[in-house]
């Protein structure tokens, strides 16, 4: 099974999200203290880590179907649903699903959540089905990258990233980041999202950034483990972060 191969090389897998984050300045990363009005007319991405009650999957599927139809009326969409199969880094109960939903703006996001029809569906289907949930409302970072779109045949990674405080850590990571970004594409890693949460709900602490990406093959990731260029950069990477949760799973959407 492809996930068993990953377990044998956790150090390799957890390097992937480090390589492409936008840590140029702490003021860009620490968006939680910014005024929410800065998100006006900007795309918003809502990320939800969802824990379902036992035997409530069918009810929750009905919620996704009905709620998603209303979301589309507002110009939004559920862009990706990932079912985690393992937690490659961190200490956290594995969620049943991780949802990424996009909205044209924070204004649309708020209107959708206040829509009477959606509130009714949420109370009827989602509330009884969900055991726990953590939600991170996010904006796009200013990091420039080639955005690519995978499909349900791919293996996905989702990283919740927590940076160390201080400019010296930002500088250290920049040195790592600049070099690794020239290496990683050789091994078939594709990036879909780089977002920075600015508000959150739930028990999981709000991360500084959330990254989503997919892989051409797990073999390509394993090859990276023996790449001497990558290995020489790991110490700078390890000193840059305070904490992280790194999920690997499959997409159901």
XYZ file of C-alpha atoms in Angstrom:
253
model
C 0.000 0.000 0.000
C 1.377 3.392 -0.994
C 0.928 4.904 2.476
C 3.163 2.297 4.082
C 6.047 3.532 1.935
C 5.476 7.040 3.221
C 5.701 5.989 6.851
C 9.252 4.745 6.304
C 10.395 8.178 5.143
C 8.566 10.773 7.212
C 11.531 13.118 7.181
C 11.296 13.249 3.413
C 7.594 13.862 3.189
C 7.558 16.640 5.719
C 10.035 18.648 3.654
C 7.523 19.224 0.885
C 5.442 21.955 2.403
C 8.493 23.824 3.683
C 9.855 24.426 0.229
C 7.142 26.658 -1.071
C 5.864 28.824 1.776
C 5.765 32.607 1.664
C 7.824 33.520 4.707
C 9.472 36.576 3.198
C 8.339 38.792 6.086
C 6.706 38.052 9.425
C 4.206 40.814 8.737
C 2.904 38.809 5.778
C 2.757 35.521 7.660
C 1.188 36.684 10.898
C -2.089 37.714 9.302
C -4.177 36.913 12.363
C -3.717 40.431 13.709
C -4.629 42.190 10.474
C -7.912 43.997 10.036
C -10.466 41.669 8.468
C -11.630 44.473 6.170
C -8.407 44.041 4.214
C -10.026 40.985 2.664
C -12.749 42.979 0.919
C -13.129 41.958 -2.722
C -10.463 39.268 -2.300
C -10.981 35.553 -2.716
C -11.562 33.752 0.587
C -10.779 30.097 1.215
C -12.405 28.327 4.142
C -10.602 25.233 5.447
C -12.443 22.824 7.754
C -11.045 19.820 9.608
C -14.096 17.671 10.252
C -14.583 14.838 12.739
C -17.791 12.871 12.185
C -19.888 10.977 14.681
C -20.057 7.229 14.232
C -22.588 6.101 11.589
C -23.326 9.682 10.483
C -21.440 9.719 7.184
C -24.597 9.381 5.065
C -26.224 12.354 6.778
C -23.083 14.424 6.257
C -22.944 13.479 2.564
C -26.457 14.858 2.213
C -25.311 18.089 3.855
C -22.433 18.430 1.373
C -24.788 17.896 -1.545
C -27.448 20.351 -0.411
C -25.061 22.933 1.054
C -22.808 22.835 -1.988
C -25.733 23.640 -4.277
C -26.516 26.780 -2.266
C -22.854 27.775 -2.183
C -22.718 27.723 -5.979
C -25.563 30.253 -6.100
C -23.230 32.692 -4.355
C -20.409 32.112 -6.812
C -18.483 29.877 -4.428
C -17.598 26.209 -4.590
C -16.242 23.293 -2.631
C -12.970 23.031 -4.517
C -11.347 20.065 -2.782
C -12.243 17.420 -0.190
C -9.409 15.300 1.168
C -9.781 12.195 3.307
C -6.587 11.923 5.384
C -5.011 8.474 5.642
C -2.112 9.381 7.905
C -0.590 12.207 9.904
C 3.026 12.340 8.746
C 4.003 15.008 11.256
C 2.490 16.330 14.470
C 0.309 14.968 17.237
C -3.370 15.304 16.386
C -6.400 13.078 15.971
C -6.845 12.323 12.276
C -9.931 14.130 10.900
C -12.398 12.261 8.716
C -12.322 14.952 6.050
C -10.560 18.227 5.225
C -12.658 20.640 3.174
C -11.496 23.597 1.076
C -14.294 25.952 -0.027
C -13.674 29.168 -1.959
C -15.711 32.386 -2.001
C -15.345 35.501 -4.202
C -15.005 37.735 -1.110
C -15.510 37.940 2.648
C -18.813 39.680 1.973
C -20.067 36.685 -0.020
C -18.717 34.345 2.646
C -20.739 36.131 5.337
C -23.907 36.286 3.242
C -23.726 32.589 2.466
C -23.340 31.646 6.117
C -26.359 33.790 7.000
C -28.548 32.432 4.200
C -31.741 31.069 5.859
C -31.910 28.038 3.566
C -28.285 27.145 4.261
C -28.702 27.645 8.023
C -31.647 25.245 7.961
C -29.674 22.606 6.049
C -26.653 23.046 8.326
C -28.785 22.565 11.446
C -30.643 19.605 9.998
C -27.725 17.680 8.510
C -24.307 18.975 9.587
C -24.847 19.725 13.270
C -26.171 16.242 14.169
C -23.427 14.527 12.110
C -20.326 16.398 13.289
C -18.484 15.424 16.472
C -15.908 18.224 16.235
C -14.707 20.786 13.710
C -11.969 23.390 13.360
C -12.403 26.082 10.716
C -9.800 28.473 9.301
C -10.979 31.375 7.142
C -8.051 32.352 4.932
C -6.776 34.756 2.300
C -4.289 34.023 -0.457
C -0.647 34.708 0.361
C 1.484 36.956 -1.839
C 3.791 34.088 -2.751
C 3.959 33.620 -6.517
C 3.853 30.049 -7.753
C 2.554 27.971 -10.625
C -0.888 26.868 -9.520
C -1.847 23.434 -10.805
C -4.973 21.332 -10.383
C -4.920 17.634 -9.575
C -7.672 15.049 -9.632
C -9.029 12.217 -7.504
C -6.334 9.801 -8.668
C -3.584 11.777 -6.912
C -2.149 11.538 -3.423
C -2.560 14.836 -1.561
C -0.730 16.620 1.198
C -2.151 19.285 3.521
C 0.171 21.196 5.858
C -0.834 23.414 8.776
C 2.274 25.511 9.367
C 3.347 27.420 12.497
C 6.427 29.628 12.192
C 8.960 30.568 14.820
C 8.783 34.247 15.761
C 11.585 36.617 14.823
C 13.284 37.934 11.725
C 16.289 35.659 12.155
C 14.053 32.653 11.552
C 12.503 34.283 8.511
C 15.986 34.944 7.096
C 17.064 31.378 7.848
C 14.046 29.980 6.107
C 14.451 32.274 3.108
C 17.924 30.811 2.544
C 16.469 27.312 2.636
C 13.424 28.274 0.599
C 15.282 29.868 -2.303
C 17.482 26.829 -2.832
C 14.871 24.128 -2.335
C 12.416 25.741 -4.747
C 14.862 25.006 -7.567
C 15.071 21.316 -6.604
C 11.574 20.162 -5.646
C 9.888 20.330 -9.089
C 12.280 17.651 -10.321
C 10.437 15.164 -8.117
C 6.880 15.786 -9.326
C 5.303 17.938 -6.632
C 2.388 20.152 -7.715
C 0.916 22.975 -5.656
C -2.753 23.992 -5.532
C -3.064 26.398 -2.581
C -0.967 28.700 -0.371
C -3.258 30.510 2.053
C -2.946 32.422 5.333
C -5.739 32.138 7.939
C -6.961 35.369 9.541
C -9.744 33.971 11.723
C -10.611 30.575 13.121
C -13.010 28.525 15.231
C -12.412 25.255 17.029
C -9.869 23.530 19.226
C -6.952 23.444 16.776
C -4.736 26.516 17.025
C -4.826 28.841 14.028
C -1.796 28.180 11.779
C 0.205 30.882 10.035
C -0.231 29.237 6.651
C -1.980 26.262 5.069
C -0.565 24.551 1.968
C -2.220 21.976 -0.289
C -0.382 19.999 -2.956
C -0.361 16.680 -4.790
C 2.300 14.252 -5.983
C 2.927 12.518 -9.297
C 4.144 9.453 -7.430
C 5.253 8.365 -3.987
C 8.365 6.924 -5.628
C 9.400 10.430 -6.629
C 9.159 11.531 -3.020
C 11.300 8.642 -1.856
C 13.987 9.544 -4.388
C 14.189 12.972 -2.816
C 15.252 11.410 0.479
C 18.645 10.498 -0.939
C 19.191 13.762 -2.804
C 22.311 15.304 -1.273
C 21.198 18.828 -2.127
C 18.044 18.404 -0.083
C 19.759 16.723 2.840
C 22.231 19.572 3.175
C 19.374 22.063 3.557
C 17.357 20.238 6.227
C 19.011 21.909 9.271
C 17.898 25.360 8.115
C 14.403 24.046 7.548
C 14.154 22.433 10.970
C 15.227 25.611 12.760
C 12.579 27.710 11.012
C 9.358 26.200 12.372
C 7.655 26.057 15.735
C 5.074 23.391 14.899
C 3.255 21.716 12.045
C 0.605 19.164 11.203
C 1.109 17.356 7.923
C -1.652 15.144 6.514
C -1.426 12.740 3.587
C -4.581 11.408 1.984
C -6.855 10.908 -0.979
C -9.249 13.321 -2.652
C -12.943 12.520 -2.848
C -13.498 15.752 -4.776
